[in-house]
PDB file of C-alpha atoms in Angstrom:
ATOM      1  CA  MET A 187     109.922 -64.032 -16.375  1.00 78.00           C
ATOM      2  CA  ALA A 188     108.651 -60.453 -16.325  1.00 92.00           C
ATOM      3  CA  VAL A 189     108.857 -58.119 -13.353  1.00 96.00           C
ATOM      4  CA  LYS A 190     107.074 -54.828 -12.776  1.00 96.00           C
ATOM      5  CA  VAL A 191     109.377 -51.799 -12.858  1.00 96.00           C
ATOM      6  CA  ASN A 192     107.946 -48.650 -11.288  1.00 93.00           C
ATOM      7  CA  ILE A 193     109.052 -45.459 -12.984  1.00 90.00           C
ATOM      8  CA  PRO A 194     109.041 -42.298 -10.835  1.00 84.00           C
ATOM      9  CA  THR A 195     106.741 -39.578 -12.156  1.00 78.00           C
ATOM     10  CA  MET A 196     109.578 -37.308 -13.079  1.00 76.00           C
ATOM     11  CA  LEU A 197     111.229 -39.952 -15.302  1.00 84.00           C
ATOM     12  CA  ARG A 198     108.037 -40.949 -17.079  1.00 86.00           C
ATOM     13  CA  ASN A 199     108.976 -39.006 -20.168  1.00 85.00           C
ATOM     14  CA  TYR A 200     111.022 -42.150 -20.925  1.00 91.00           C
ATOM     15  CA  SER A 201     107.999 -44.461 -20.503  1.00 92.00           C
ATOM     16  CA  ASN A 202     105.461 -42.422 -22.472  1.00 91.00           C
ATOM     17  CA  GLY A 203     103.841 -41.443 -19.194  1.00 87.00           C
ATOM     18  CA  GLN A 204     103.361 -45.004 -17.989  1.00 91.00           C
ATOM     19  CA  PRO A 205     103.831 -45.393 -14.200  1.00 88.00           C
ATOM     20  CA  SER A 206     105.201 -48.915 -14.603  1.00 93.00           C
ATOM     21  CA  VAL A 207     106.342 -51.344 -17.253  1.00 95.00           C
ATOM     22  CA  LEU A 208     106.735 -55.120 -17.311  1.00 96.00           C
ATOM     23  CA  VAL A 209     110.271 -56.183 -18.191  1.00 96.00           C
ATOM     24  CA  GLU A 210     111.843 -59.589 -18.710  1.00 95.00           C
ATOM     25  CA  GLY A 211     114.958 -60.595 -16.797  1.00 95.00           C
ATOM     26  CA  THR A 212     116.329 -62.836 -14.078  1.00 96.00           C
ATOM     27  CA  THR A 213     118.514 -60.241 -12.347  1.00 96.00           C
ATOM     28  CA  VAL A 214     118.235 -56.485 -11.787  1.00 96.00           C
ATOM     29  CA  GLY A 215     121.026 -55.995 -14.313  1.00 95.00           C
ATOM     30  CA  GLU A 216     119.172 -57.910 -17.003  1.00 95.00           C
ATOM     31  CA  VAL A 217     115.949 -56.079 -16.267  1.00 96.00           C
ATOM     32  CA  LEU A 218     117.653 -52.688 -16.587  1.00 95.00           C
ATOM     33  CA  GLN A 219     119.271 -53.716 -19.873  1.00 93.00           C
ATOM     34  CA  ASN A 220     115.887 -54.822 -21.220  1.00 95.00           C
ATOM     35  CA  LEU A 221     114.097 -51.776 -19.793  1.00 95.00           C
ATOM     36  CA  ASP A 222     115.750 -49.650 -22.443  1.00 92.00           C
ATOM     37  CA  GLN A 223     113.702 -51.430 -25.129  1.00 91.00           C
ATOM     38  CA  SER A 224     110.436 -49.994 -23.799  1.00 90.00           C
ATOM     39  CA  CYS A 225     111.927 -46.830 -22.252  1.00 93.00           C
ATOM     40  CA  ALA A 226     114.509 -45.744 -24.810  1.00 92.00           C
ATOM     41  CA  GLY A 227     117.327 -43.749 -23.264  1.00 90.00           C
ATOM     42  CA  ILE A 228     116.537 -44.488 -19.623  1.00 91.00           C
ATOM     43  CA  LYS A 229     119.452 -46.896 -19.220  1.00 90.00           C
ATOM     44  CA  GLU A 230     121.959 -44.093 -19.666  1.00 87.00           C
ATOM     45  CA  ARG A 231     120.277 -42.218 -16.813  1.00 86.00           C
ATOM     46  CA  LEU A 232     120.605 -45.227 -14.519  1.00 91.00           C
ATOM     47  CA  LEU A 233     123.943 -46.832 -15.409  1.00 92.00           C
ATOM     48  CA  ASP A 234     127.354 -45.297 -16.056  1.00 89.00           C
ATOM     49  CA  LYS A 235     129.487 -46.117 -19.080  1.00 88.00           C
ATOM     50  CA  ASP A 236     130.966 -49.091 -17.205  1.00 92.00           C
ATOM     51  CA  GLY A 237     127.507 -50.498 -16.596  1.00 91.00           C
ATOM     52  CA  ARG A 238     127.400 -49.701 -12.872  1.00 92.00           C
ATOM     53  CA  VAL A 239     124.475 -48.032 -11.124  1.00 93.00           C
ATOM     54  CA  ARG A 240     125.146 -44.324 -10.989  1.00 90.00           C
ATOM     55  CA  ARG A 241     126.035 -42.915  -7.587  1.00 84.00           C
ATOM     56  CA  PHE A 242     122.912 -40.777  -7.225  1.00 87.00           C
ATOM     57  CA  ILE A 243     120.503 -43.478  -8.400  1.00 92.00           C
ATOM     58  CA  ASN A 244     118.847 -45.854  -5.943  1.00 93.00           C
ATOM     59  CA  ILE A 245     117.190 -49.057  -7.101  1.00 95.00           C
ATOM     60  CA  TYR A 246     114.992 -51.145  -4.861  1.00 96.00           C
ATOM     61  CA  VAL A 247     113.813 -54.725  -5.245  1.00 96.00           C
ATOM     62  CA  ASP A 248     110.548 -54.670  -3.341  1.00 93.00           C
ATOM     63  CA  SER A 249     111.630 -52.494  -0.406  1.00 89.00           C
ATOM     64  CA  GLU A 250     115.345 -53.383  -0.336  1.00 92.00           C
ATOM     65  CA  ASP A 251     118.107 -51.202  -1.757  1.00 93.00           C
ATOM     66  CA  ILE A 252     120.063 -53.399  -4.196  1.00 96.00           C
ATOM     67  CA  ARG A 253     123.353 -52.018  -2.824  1.00 93.00           C
ATOM     68  CA  LEU A 254     122.500 -53.909   0.362  1.00 93.00           C
ATOM     69  CA  LEU A 255     121.712 -57.057  -1.646  1.00 95.00           C
ATOM     70  CA  ARG A 256     123.748 -58.278  -4.637  1.00 95.00           C
ATOM     71  CA  ASP A 257     123.626 -55.036  -6.582  1.00 95.00           C
ATOM     72  CA  LEU A 258     122.939 -55.702 -10.286  1.00 96.00           C
ATOM     73  CA  GLU A 259     123.259 -59.460  -9.672  1.00 96.00           C
ATOM     74  CA  THR A 260     120.265 -59.387  -7.314  1.00 97.00           C
ATOM     75  CA  PRO A 261     117.784 -62.046  -8.529  1.00 96.00           C
ATOM     76  CA  VAL A 262     114.246 -60.898  -9.271  1.00 96.00           C
ATOM     77  CA  ALA A 263     112.449 -64.243  -9.663  1.00 92.00           C
ATOM     78  CA  SER A 264     110.451 -63.804  -6.443  1.00 92.00           C
ATOM     79  CA  ALA A 265     110.260 -59.999  -6.579  1.00 93.00           C
ATOM     80  CA  LYS A 266     106.952 -58.161  -6.854  1.00 92.00           C
ATOM     81  CA  GLU A 267     108.477 -54.979  -8.233  1.00 94.00           C
ATOM     82  CA  ILE A 268     111.561 -52.918  -8.909  1.00 96.00           C
ATOM     83  CA  ARG A 269     111.547 -49.229  -8.067  1.00 94.00           C
ATOM     84  CA  ILE A 270     113.906 -46.567  -9.424  1.00 93.00           C
ATOM     85  CA  MET A 271     114.554 -43.501  -7.263  1.00 91.00           C
ATOM     86  CA  PRO A 272     117.127 -40.828  -8.093  1.00 90.00           C
ATOM     87  CA  ALA A 273     118.600 -39.220  -4.974  1.00 91.00           C
ATOM     88  CA  ILE A 274     117.513 -35.713  -3.966  1.00 94.00           C
ATOM     89  CA  ALA A 275     120.240 -33.481  -2.582  1.00 94.00           C
ATOM     90  CA  GLY A 276     121.807 -30.038  -2.865  1.00 93.00           C
ATOM     91  CA  GLY A 277     123.203 -27.192  -0.870  1.00 86.00           C
ATOM     92  CA  ARG A 278     123.341 -23.459  -0.459  1.00 78.00           C
ATOM     93  CA  PRO A 279     126.048 -21.272  -1.946  1.00 67.00           C
ATOM     94  CA  GLY A 280     128.935 -19.873   0.004  1.00 59.00           C
ATOM     95  CA  PHE A 281     130.415 -23.144   1.194  1.00 59.00           C
ATOM     96  CA  ALA A 282     134.192 -23.597   0.897  1.00 49.00           C
ATOM     97  CA  SER A 283     134.717 -26.926  -0.803  1.00 47.00           C
ATOM     98  CA  PRO A 284     137.343 -29.303   0.612  1.00 44.00           C
ATOM     99  CA  CYS A 285     139.431 -28.700  -2.533  1.00 41.00           C
ATOM    100  CA  ALA A 286     139.387 -24.957  -1.889  1.00 38.00           C
ATOM    101  CA  VAL A 287     140.390 -25.515   1.735  1.00 39.00           C
ATOM    102  CA  LEU A 288     143.258 -27.783   0.697  1.00 40.00           C
ATOM    103  CA  ARG A 289     144.490 -25.214  -1.803  1.00 38.00           C
ATOM    104  CA  SER A 290     144.391 -22.338   0.674  1.00 35.00           C
ATOM    105  CA  PRO A 291     147.723 -21.371   2.368  1.00 35.00           C
TER     106      PRO A 291
ATOM    107  CA  MET B1286     106.656 -24.543 -17.077  1.00 86.00           C
ATOM    108  CA  MET B1287     104.958 -22.926 -14.118  1.00 95.00           C
ATOM    109  CA  LEU B1288     104.484 -24.081 -10.522  1.00 97.00           C
ATOM    110  CA  ARG B1289     100.978 -23.684  -9.190  1.00 97.00           C
ATOM    111  CA  ILE B1290     100.670 -24.672  -5.533  1.00 98.00           C
ATOM    112  CA  THR B1291      97.808 -24.413  -3.074  1.00 98.00           C
ATOM    113  CA  ARG B1292      98.106 -22.076  -0.109  1.00 98.00           C
ATOM    114  CA  SER B1293      97.838 -24.951   2.394  1.00 97.00           C
ATOM    115  CA  ALA B1294     100.634 -26.953   0.722  1.00 98.00           C
ATOM    116  CA  PHE B1295     102.791 -23.825   0.550  1.00 98.00           C
ATOM    117  CA  GLU B1296     102.244 -23.101   4.246  1.00 98.00           C
ATOM    118  CA  VAL B1297     103.238 -26.665   5.183  1.00 98.00           C
ATOM    119  CA  LEU B1298     106.602 -26.319   3.456  1.00 98.00           C
ATOM    120  CA  VAL B1299     107.190 -22.840   4.879  1.00 98.00           C
ATOM    121  CA  ARG B1300     106.541 -24.095   8.413  1.00 98.00           C
ATOM    122  CA  HIS B1301     108.961 -26.989   7.803  1.00 98.00           C
ATOM    123  CA  ALA B1302     111.618 -24.586   6.508  1.00 98.00           C
ATOM    124  CA  GLU B1303     111.177 -22.138   9.400  1.00 98.00           C
ATOM    125  CA  LYS B1304     111.317 -24.933  11.964  1.00 98.00           C
ATOM    126  CA  ALA B1305     114.538 -26.325  10.436  1.00 98.00           C
ATOM    127  CA  PHE B1306     116.266 -22.914  10.521  1.00 98.00           C
ATOM    128  CA  PRO B1307     119.245 -22.364  10.762  1.00 97.00           C
ATOM    129  CA  GLU B1308     119.574 -25.689   8.962  1.00 97.00           C
ATOM    130  CA  GLU B1309     118.279 -26.551   5.500  1.00 97.00           C
ATOM    131  CA  CYS B1310     115.048 -28.462   5.178  1.00 97.00           C
ATOM    132  CA  CYS B1311     113.778 -30.593   2.304  1.00 98.00           C
ATOM    133  CA  GLY B1312     110.692 -32.388   1.076  1.00 98.00           C
ATOM    134  CA  CYS B1313     108.554 -33.368  -1.890  1.00 97.00           C
ATOM    135  CA  LEU B1314     105.564 -31.888  -3.688  1.00 98.00           C
ATOM    136  CA  SER B1315     102.706 -33.945  -5.072  1.00 97.00           C
ATOM    137  CA  SER B1316      99.351 -33.607  -6.741  1.00 96.00           C
ATOM    138  CA  PRO B1317      96.413 -35.789  -7.749  1.00 95.00           C
ATOM    139  CA  GLU B1318      97.054 -34.963 -11.416  1.00 91.00           C
ATOM    140  CA  ALA B1319     100.163 -35.120 -13.554  1.00 87.00           C
ATOM    141  CA  GLU B1320      99.600 -31.566 -14.803  1.00 87.00           C
ATOM    142  CA  GLY B1321      97.463 -29.835 -12.181  1.00 91.00           C
ATOM    143  CA  PRO B1322      98.407 -27.714  -9.175  1.00 96.00           C
ATOM    144  CA  VAL B1323     100.545 -29.119  -6.371  1.00 97.00           C
ATOM    145  CA  THR B1324      98.204 -29.780  -3.470  1.00 97.00           C
ATOM    146  CA  THR B1325     100.466 -31.530  -0.949  1.00 98.00           C
ATOM    147  CA  ALA B1326     103.888 -30.777   0.518  1.00 98.00           C
ATOM    148  CA  HIS B1327     105.590 -33.760   2.153  1.00 98.00           C
ATOM    149  CA  PRO B1328     108.147 -32.573   4.742  1.00 98.00           C
ATOM    150  CA  CYS B1329     111.080 -34.997   4.815  1.00 98.00           C
ATOM    151  CA  THR B1330     114.141 -35.554   6.981  1.00 98.00           C
ATOM    152  CA  ASN B1331     117.400 -33.944   5.940  1.00 98.00           C
ATOM    153  CA  ILE B1332     119.988 -36.651   6.686  1.00 97.00           C
ATOM    154  CA  GLN B1333     122.986 -34.447   5.803  1.00 96.00           C
ATOM    155  CA  ASN B1334     124.226 -34.274   9.436  1.00 97.00           C
ATOM    156  CA  ARG B1335     124.196 -38.055   9.686  1.00 96.00           C
ATOM    157  CA  LEU B1336     126.093 -38.424   6.400  1.00 94.00           C
ATOM    158  CA  HIS B1337     128.626 -35.845   7.597  1.00 95.00           C
ATOM    159  CA  GLU B1338     129.163 -37.663  10.905  1.00 97.00           C
ATOM    160  CA  GLU B1339     129.577 -41.017   9.153  1.00 95.00           C
ATOM    161  CA  ASP B1340     132.003 -39.780   6.484  1.00 94.00           C
ATOM    162  CA  PRO B1341     133.120 -36.142   6.748  1.00 94.00           C
ATOM    163  CA  LYS B1342     135.499 -36.491   3.789  1.00 93.00           C
ATOM    164  CA  MET B1343     132.788 -37.730   1.450  1.00 88.00           C
ATOM    165  CA  HIS B1344     130.197 -35.364   2.948  1.00 90.00           C
ATOM    166  CA  PRO B1345     132.043 -32.221   4.126  1.00 92.00           C
ATOM    167  CA  ARG B1346     128.838 -30.188   4.420  1.00 93.00           C
ATOM    168  CA  THR B1347     126.458 -30.297   7.369  1.00 95.00           C
ATOM    169  CA  ALA B1348     122.729 -29.542   7.289  1.00 96.00           C
ATOM    170  CA  ARG B1349     123.586 -25.848   7.701  1.00 95.00           C
ATOM    171  CA  ASP B1350     124.984 -25.894   4.179  1.00 92.00           C
ATOM    172  CA  ALA B1351     123.295 -28.786   2.410  1.00 95.00           C
ATOM    173  CA  TYR B1352     120.416 -31.200   2.264  1.00 96.00           C
ATOM    174  CA  HIS B1353     120.100 -34.868   1.417  1.00 96.00           C
ATOM    175  CA  LEU B1354     116.567 -36.143   1.493  1.00 97.00           C
ATOM    176  CA  ASP B1355     116.132 -39.394   3.453  1.00 96.00           C
ATOM    177  CA  GLU B1356     115.901 -42.030   0.742  1.00 92.00           C
ATOM    178  CA  ARG B1357     113.727 -44.377   2.775  1.00 91.00           C
ATOM    179  CA  GLU B1358     111.177 -41.604   3.234  1.00 95.00           C
ATOM    180  CA  LEU B1359     111.310 -40.817  -0.467  1.00 94.00           C
ATOM    181  CA  PHE B1360     110.745 -44.486  -1.217  1.00 92.00           C
ATOM    182  CA  ARG B1361     107.703 -44.614   1.069  1.00 94.00           C
ATOM    183  CA  ILE B1362     106.241 -41.401  -0.351  1.00 95.00           C
ATOM    184  CA  GLN B1363     106.648 -42.551  -3.940  1.00 91.00           C
ATOM    185  CA  GLN B1364     105.132 -45.935  -3.087  1.00 90.00           C
ATOM    186  CA  GLU B1365     102.154 -44.291  -1.379  1.00 94.00           C
ATOM    187  CA  LEU B1366     101.631 -41.930  -4.305  1.00 93.00           C
ATOM    188  CA  ASP B1367     101.775 -44.802  -6.798  1.00 87.00           C
ATOM    189  CA  ASP B1368      99.320 -46.829  -4.721  1.00 90.00           C
ATOM    190  CA  THR B1369      96.842 -43.941  -4.670  1.00 94.00           C
ATOM    191  CA  GLY B1370      97.362 -42.773  -8.254  1.00 91.00           C
ATOM    192  CA  ARG B1371      98.925 -39.458  -7.286  1.00 94.00           C
ATOM    193  CA  HIS B1372     102.048 -37.840  -8.716  1.00 92.00           C
ATOM    194  CA  LEU B1373     105.365 -36.653  -7.349  1.00 93.00           C
ATOM    195  CA  ARG B1374     105.762 -33.252  -8.981  1.00 95.00           C
ATOM    196  CA  GLY B1375     108.641 -31.533  -7.325  1.00 95.00           C
ATOM    197  CA  ILE B1376     111.169 -31.011  -4.579  1.00 96.00           C
ATOM    198  CA  PHE B1377     111.555 -28.220  -2.071  1.00 98.00           C
ATOM    199  CA  HIS B1378     114.394 -27.135   0.160  1.00 97.00           C
ATOM    200  CA  SER B1379     115.468 -24.029   2.044  1.00 96.00           C
ATOM    201  CA  HIS B1380     118.454 -21.691   1.999  1.00 95.00           C
ATOM    202  CA  PRO B1381     118.990 -20.319   5.533  1.00 95.00           C
ATOM    203  CA  ASN B1382     120.112 -16.681   5.401  1.00 94.00           C
ATOM    204  CA  GLU B1383     120.679 -16.937   1.643  1.00 92.00           C
ATOM    205  CA  GLU B1384     118.703 -15.944  -1.405  1.00 93.00           C
ATOM    206  CA  SER B1385     116.347 -18.403  -3.088  1.00 94.00           C
ATOM    207  CA  TYR B1386     118.253 -19.333  -6.208  1.00 93.00           C
ATOM    208  CA  PHE B1387     119.533 -22.516  -7.783  1.00 94.00           C
ATOM    209  CA  SER B1388     123.045 -22.758  -6.351  1.00 92.00           C
ATOM    210  CA  ALA B1389     126.036 -24.441  -7.958  1.00 91.00           C
ATOM    211  CA  GLU B1390     125.731 -27.284  -5.430  1.00 89.00           C
ATOM    212  CA  ASP B1391     121.994 -27.631  -6.127  1.00 93.00           C
ATOM    213  CA  LYS B1392     122.839 -27.947  -9.791  1.00 93.00           C
ATOM    214  CA  ARG B1393     125.735 -30.354  -9.267  1.00 88.00           C
ATOM    215  CA  ARG B1394     123.562 -32.709  -7.234  1.00 89.00           C
ATOM    216  CA  ALA B1395     120.584 -32.439  -9.587  1.00 92.00           C
ATOM    217  CA  LEU B1396     122.562 -33.459 -12.660  1.00 90.00           C
ATOM    218  CA  CYS B1397     124.181 -36.639 -13.847  1.00 82.00           C
ATOM    219  CA  ASP B1398     126.444 -36.285 -16.901  1.00 78.00           C
ATOM    220  CA  ASP B1399     124.875 -32.875 -17.527  1.00 84.00           C
ATOM    221  CA  GLU B1400     121.374 -34.353 -17.678  1.00 82.00           C
ATOM    222  CA  PRO B1401     118.790 -33.811 -14.908  1.00 88.00           C
ATOM    223  CA  LEU B1402     118.135 -36.655 -12.469  1.00 87.00           C
ATOM    224  CA  TRP B1403     114.539 -35.451 -12.166  1.00 88.00           C
ATOM    225  CA  PRO B1404     113.474 -34.022 -15.537  1.00 85.00           C
ATOM    226  CA  ASP B1405     110.237 -32.005 -15.413  1.00 86.00           C
ATOM    227  CA  ALA B1406     110.517 -31.508 -11.637  1.00 93.00           C
ATOM    228  CA  HIS B1407     109.662 -28.223  -9.962  1.00 96.00           C
ATOM    229  CA  TYR B1408     112.409 -27.191  -7.545  1.00 97.00           C
ATOM    230  CA  LEU B1409     110.984 -24.771  -4.984  1.00 98.00           C
ATOM    231  CA  ILE B1410     113.636 -22.975  -2.918  1.00 97.00           C
ATOM    232  CA  ALA B1411     112.633 -20.973   0.155  1.00 97.00           C
ATOM    233  CA  SER B1412     114.923 -18.286   1.512  1.00 97.00           C
ATOM    234  CA  ILE B1413     114.636 -18.192   5.309  1.00 97.00           C
ATOM    235  CA  ARG B1414     116.109 -15.208   7.149  1.00 97.00           C
ATOM    236  CA  GLY B1415     116.072 -15.010  10.929  1.00 95.00           C
ATOM    237  CA  GLY B1416     113.758 -17.999  11.047  1.00 97.00           C
ATOM    238  CA  ARG B1417     111.099 -16.462   8.798  1.00 98.00           C
ATOM    239  CA  LEU B1418     110.274 -16.850   5.114  1.00 98.00           C
ATOM    240  CA  ALA B1419     111.864 -14.106   3.023  1.00 98.00           C
ATOM    241  CA  THR B1420     111.212 -15.270  -0.533  1.00 97.00           C
ATOM    242  CA  ALA B1421     110.284 -18.463  -2.376  1.00 98.00           C
ATOM    243  CA  LYS B1422     111.063 -19.165  -6.009  1.00 98.00           C
ATOM    244  CA  SER B1423     110.652 -22.141  -8.291  1.00 98.00           C
ATOM    245  CA  PHE B1424     113.097 -23.492 -10.836  1.00 97.00           C
ATOM    246  CA  THR B1425     112.935 -26.121 -13.538  1.00 96.00           C
ATOM    247  CA  TRP B1426     115.246 -27.682 -16.099  1.00 95.00           C
ATOM    248  CA  SER B1427     115.384 -26.013 -19.482  1.00 95.00           C
ATOM    249  CA  PRO B1428     116.483 -28.526 -22.141  1.00 93.00           C
ATOM    250  CA  ALA B1429     117.127 -25.647 -24.542  1.00 95.00           C
ATOM    251  CA  GLN B1430     119.370 -23.722 -22.136  1.00 95.00           C
ATOM    252  CA  LYS B1431     120.818 -26.857 -20.516  1.00 93.00           C
ATOM    253  CA  ASP B1432     120.374 -25.204 -17.146  1.00 95.00           C
ATOM    254  CA  PHE B1433     117.894 -24.758 -14.327  1.00 96.00           C
ATOM    255  CA  ILE B1434     115.917 -21.571 -14.831  1.00 97.00           C
ATOM    256  CA  GLU B1435     113.428 -19.709 -12.682  1.00 97.00           C
ATOM    257  CA  GLU B1436     109.811 -20.380 -13.579  1.00 98.00           C
ATOM    258  CA  PRO B1437     106.668 -18.468 -12.586  1.00 98.00           C
ATOM    259  CA  MET B1438     105.076 -19.573  -9.335  1.00 98.00           C
ATOM    260  CA  GLU B1439     101.514 -18.997  -8.202  1.00 97.00           C
ATOM    261  CA  VAL B1440     100.110 -19.712  -4.748  1.00 97.00           C
ATOM    262  CA  LEU B1441      96.441 -20.569  -5.120  1.00 96.00           C
ATOM    263  CA  ALA B1442      93.526 -20.333  -2.727  1.00 92.00           C
ATOM    264  CA  ASP B1443      92.665 -23.879  -1.613  1.00 85.00           C
ATOM    265  CA  ASP B1444      89.149 -23.736  -3.037  1.00 73.00           C
ATOM    266  CA  ALA B1445      90.366 -22.441  -6.419  1.00 58.00           C
TER     267      ALA B1445
END
């Protein structure tokens, strides 16, 4: 069974510019493994070396974050689409990190 | 790479940044074309204060020092853009009372294993001093330099 995987614009260099691809799989984990066949290299951006979803990557089945479902075991049989969204965050300079505070006398 | 953005989109993000002062603001940039000028700024909620309140050890910074774009809003924006055939082109945020440059924290949160989370994105950073725009600069990932570098930015008349 194939499910539609939406690729965010800024990761479409992995999908030859395609906004979405159809990928076979019964769970999110299987779909992400198979996604690498049509989007070579994207898996490494999404999963760490232990095969877990990277901390700053969010994956949604329809509109639900998979971390609130069954993570990579989330079934996709009834899903309309999977969406990949890297987190967006940052901060200004001049902040004393907790490590620096702990090291200070 | 070069960021070209319409005057109206630029003014939307500046207003958002000035209103958020002395905290950081954030949002997205989009356009009808994958290559053309950015025509829309999407102001988003900076949820950094909420993250800090929930887990100050994991998130020691507040919105005065950091931004974390609300992921539900990002999801909705991306979905709307996909549904209408438009493109998410970049990200903006502000540095209150600091210069507009790509900070170490900006870089740390934009990378994963030394590779960019959002390759090809324009990162517009607005310096806000005393509640008013001081400077705005745009940055993008350089695969050759393995770093975020400043890129030219042009604010266009809306009828250009």
